[in-house]
Amino acid sequence: IVQFQRSYAIPAMWSGILLLGCLGAALAAVFAVFDRAVLHWYHRQRTEEA
């Protein structure tokens, strides 16, 4: 991204930023599903207490 910024390749820079943002959102979703699968007992207990 920095290389594209320094060479004034603005569309390539923004596409890199967008790609990293999408990758971060996808990883967050994967980890949320993994969290629910591994800690299902914890989340069930919290909903029963509320």
mmCIF file of N, CA and C in Angstrom:
data_model
loop_
_atom_site.group_PDB
_atom_site.id
_atom_site.type_symbol
_atom_site.label_atom_id
_atom_site.label_comp_id
_atom_site.label_asym_id
_atom_site.label_seq_id
_atom_site.Cartn_x
_atom_site.Cartn_y
_atom_site.Cartn_z
ATOM 1 N N ILE A 1 0.836 -1.190 0.000
ATOM 2 C CA ILE A 1 0.000 0.000 0.000
ATOM 3 C C ILE A 1 0.877 1.249 0.000
ATOM 4 N N VAL A 2 1.919 1.229 0.832
ATOM 5 C CA VAL A 2 2.805 2.392 0.908
ATOM 6 C C VAL A 2 3.532 2.596 -0.414
ATOM 7 N N GLN A 3 3.929 1.510 -1.047
ATOM 8 C CA GLN A 3 4.611 1.618 -2.344
ATOM 9 C C GLN A 3 3.684 2.250 -3.383
ATOM 10 N N PHE A 4 2.430 1.838 -3.405
ATOM 11 C CA PHE A 4 1.469 2.430 -4.336
ATOM 12 C C PHE A 4 1.241 3.904 -4.013
ATOM 13 N N GLN A 5 1.226 4.241 -2.718
ATOM 14 C CA GLN A 5 1.026 5.633 -2.323
ATOM 15 C C GLN A 5 2.189 6.499 -2.789
ATOM 16 N N ARG A 6 3.401 5.998 -2.615
ATOM 17 C CA ARG A 6 4.582 6.775 -2.998
ATOM 18 C C ARG A 6 4.694 6.953 -4.503
ATOM 19 N N SER A 7 4.180 5.988 -5.276
ATOM 20 C CA SER A 7 4.255 6.099 -6.729
ATOM 21 C C SER A 7 2.983 6.726 -7.320
ATOM 22 N N TYR A 8 2.127 7.260 -6.461
ATOM 23 C CA TYR A 8 0.888 7.928 -6.871
ATOM 24 C C TYR A 8 -0.045 7.002 -7.655
ATOM 25 N N ALA A 9 -0.029 5.728 -7.331
ATOM 26 C CA ALA A 9 -0.974 4.777 -7.919
ATOM 27 C C ALA A 9 -2.172 4.683 -6.970
ATOM 28 N N ILE A 10 -2.955 5.731 -6.964
ATOM 29 C CA ILE A 10 -4.042 5.872 -5.993
ATOM 30 C C ILE A 10 -5.100 4.765 -6.122
ATOM 31 N N PRO A 11 -5.561 4.396 -7.318
ATOM 32 C CA PRO A 11 -6.542 3.308 -7.397
ATOM 33 C C PRO A 11 -5.998 1.986 -6.845
ATOM 34 N N ALA A 12 -4.734 1.693 -7.124
ATOM 35 C CA ALA A 12 -4.142 0.461 -6.590
ATOM 36 C C ALA A 12 -4.018 0.538 -5.074
ATOM 37 N N MET A 13 -3.703 1.709 -4.551
ATOM 38 C CA MET A 13 -3.596 1.883 -3.107
ATOM 39 C C MET A 13 -4.946 1.625 -2.437
ATOM 40 N N TRP A 14 -6.010 2.225 -2.989
ATOM 41 C CA TRP A 14 -7.331 2.039 -2.395
ATOM 42 C C TRP A 14 -7.826 0.602 -2.540
ATOM 43 N N SER A 15 -7.463 -0.058 -3.634
ATOM 44 C CA SER A 15 -7.870 -1.459 -3.772
ATOM 45 C C SER A 15 -7.164 -2.323 -2.736
ATOM 46 N N GLY A 16 -5.915 -1.996 -2.410
ATOM 47 C CA GLY A 16 -5.208 -2.722 -1.354
ATOM 48 C C GLY A 16 -5.837 -2.493 0.004
ATOM 49 N N ILE A 17 -6.231 -1.256 0.272
ATOM 50 C CA ILE A 17 -6.897 -0.943 1.535
ATOM 51 C C ILE A 17 -8.233 -1.671 1.631
ATOM 52 N N LEU A 18 -8.986 -1.675 0.539
ATOM 53 C CA LEU A 18 -10.270 -2.370 0.512
ATOM 54 C C LEU A 18 -10.085 -3.872 0.696
ATOM 55 N N LEU A 19 -9.078 -4.425 0.048
ATOM 56 C CA LEU A 19 -8.795 -5.856 0.185
ATOM 57 C C LEU A 19 -8.451 -6.207 1.627
ATOM 58 N N LEU A 20 -7.612 -5.404 2.273
ATOM 59 C CA LEU A 20 -7.263 -5.667 3.671
ATOM 60 C C LEU A 20 -8.478 -5.532 4.584
ATOM 61 N N GLY A 21 -9.347 -4.586 4.303
ATOM 62 C CA GLY A 21 -10.564 -4.431 5.091
ATOM 63 C C GLY A 21 -11.489 -5.628 4.959
ATOM 64 N N CYS A 22 -11.658 -6.107 3.737
ATOM 65 C CA CYS A 22 -12.501 -7.290 3.509
ATOM 66 C C CYS A 22 -11.899 -8.529 4.155
ATOM 67 N N LEU A 23 -10.593 -8.650 4.066
ATOM 68 C CA LEU A 23 -9.913 -9.781 4.694
ATOM 69 C C LEU A 23 -10.089 -9.734 6.209
ATOM 70 N N GLY A 24 -9.984 -8.564 6.793
ATOM 71 C CA GLY A 24 -10.190 -8.419 8.233
ATOM 72 C C GLY A 24 -11.608 -8.766 8.647
ATOM 73 N N ALA A 25 -12.590 -8.324 7.883
ATOM 74 C CA ALA A 25 -13.985 -8.633 8.191
ATOM 75 C C ALA A 25 -14.258 -10.128 8.064
ATOM 76 N N ALA A 26 -13.686 -10.757 7.047
ATOM 77 C CA ALA A 26 -13.869 -12.197 6.865
ATOM 78 C C ALA A 26 -13.231 -12.977 8.013
ATOM 79 N N LEU A 27 -12.036 -12.580 8.424
ATOM 80 C CA LEU A 27 -11.386 -13.258 9.548
ATOM 81 C C LEU A 27 -12.172 -13.066 10.840
ATOM 82 N N ALA A 28 -12.728 -11.892 11.058
ATOM 83 C CA ALA A 28 -13.539 -11.652 12.252
ATOM 84 C C ALA A 28 -14.773 -12.551 12.251
ATOM 85 N N ALA A 29 -15.397 -12.726 11.092
ATOM 86 C CA ALA A 29 -16.568 -13.601 10.994
ATOM 87 C C ALA A 29 -16.192 -15.055 11.244
ATOM 88 N N VAL A 30 -15.060 -15.487 10.698
ATOM 89 C CA VAL A 30 -14.607 -16.866 10.912
ATOM 90 C C VAL A 30 -14.327 -17.104 12.388
ATOM 91 N N PHE A 31 -13.657 -16.164 13.037
ATOM 92 C CA PHE A 31 -13.355 -16.335 14.451
ATOM 93 C C PHE A 31 -14.612 -16.275 15.316
ATOM 94 N N ALA A 32 -15.608 -15.514 14.915
ATOM 95 C CA ALA A 32 -16.868 -15.476 15.659
ATOM 96 C C ALA A 32 -17.574 -16.824 15.584
ATOM 97 N N VAL A 33 -17.590 -17.438 14.412
ATOM 98 C CA VAL A 33 -18.195 -18.765 14.260
ATOM 99 C C VAL A 33 -17.402 -19.790 15.058
ATOM 100 N N PHE A 34 -16.085 -19.715 14.998
ATOM 101 C CA PHE A 34 -15.220 -20.622 15.752
ATOM 102 C C PHE A 34 -15.457 -20.452 17.252
ATOM 103 N N ASP A 35 -15.608 -19.220 17.698
ATOM 104 C CA ASP A 35 -15.856 -18.942 19.108
ATOM 105 C C ASP A 35 -17.170 -19.572 19.552
ATOM 106 N N ARG A 36 -18.211 -19.410 18.756
ATOM 107 C CA ARG A 36 -19.510 -20.002 19.098
ATOM 108 C C ARG A 36 -19.441 -21.530 19.131
ATOM 109 N N ALA A 37 -18.665 -22.125 18.223
ATOM 110 C CA ALA A 37 -18.576 -23.583 18.169
ATOM 111 C C ALA A 37 -17.784 -24.133 19.351
ATOM 112 N N VAL A 38 -16.706 -23.473 19.711
ATOM 113 C CA VAL A 38 -15.839 -23.984 20.771
ATOM 114 C C VAL A 38 -16.412 -23.669 22.150
ATOM 115 N N LEU A 39 -16.985 -22.496 22.306
ATOM 116 C CA LEU A 39 -17.489 -22.070 23.616
ATOM 117 C C LEU A 39 -19.014 -22.044 23.656
ATOM 118 N N HIS A 40 -19.648 -23.053 23.058
ATOM 119 C CA HIS A 40 -21.110 -23.071 23.012
ATOM 120 C C HIS A 40 -21.711 -23.115 24.409
ATOM 121 N N TRP A 41 -21.072 -23.800 25.338
ATOM 122 C CA TRP A 41 -21.572 -23.884 26.704
ATOM 123 C C TRP A 41 -21.529 -22.517 27.393
ATOM 124 N N TYR A 42 -20.526 -21.740 27.108
ATOM 125 C CA TYR A 42 -20.389 -20.420 27.731
ATOM 126 C C TYR A 42 -21.483 -19.472 27.242
ATOM 127 N N HIS A 43 -21.728 -19.475 25.952
ATOM 128 C CA HIS A 43 -22.737 -18.581 25.391
ATOM 129 C C HIS A 43 -24.140 -19.011 25.822
ATOM 130 N N ARG A 44 -24.381 -20.321 25.965
ATOM 131 C CA ARG A 44 -25.678 -20.806 26.421
ATOM 132 C C ARG A 44 -25.911 -20.380 27.870
ATOM 133 N N GLN A 45 -24.875 -20.472 28.687
ATOM 134 C CA GLN A 45 -24.985 -20.094 30.091
ATOM 135 C C GLN A 45 -25.275 -18.600 30.235
ATOM 136 N N ARG A 46 -24.663 -17.787 29.421
ATOM 137 C CA ARG A 46 -24.870 -16.333 29.499
ATOM 138 C C ARG A 46 -26.294 -15.954 29.096
ATOM 139 N N THR A 47 -26.876 -16.661 28.113
ATOM 140 C CA THR A 47 -28.240 -16.325 27.699
ATOM 141 C C THR A 47 -29.253 -16.782 28.747
ATOM 142 N N GLU A 48 -28.956 -17.859 29.480
ATOM 143 C CA GLU A 48 -29.866 -18.326 30.521
ATOM 144 C C GLU A 48 -29.851 -17.394 31.726
ATOM 145 N N GLU A 49 -28.712 -16.772 32.011
ATOM 146 C CA GLU A 49 -28.607 -15.867 33.153
ATOM 147 C C GLU A 49 -29.306 -14.540 32.894
ATOM 148 N N ALA A 50 -29.386 -14.129 31.659
ATOM 149 C CA ALA A 50 -29.941 -12.807 31.334
ATOM 150 C C ALA A 50 -31.438 -12.763 31.412
#
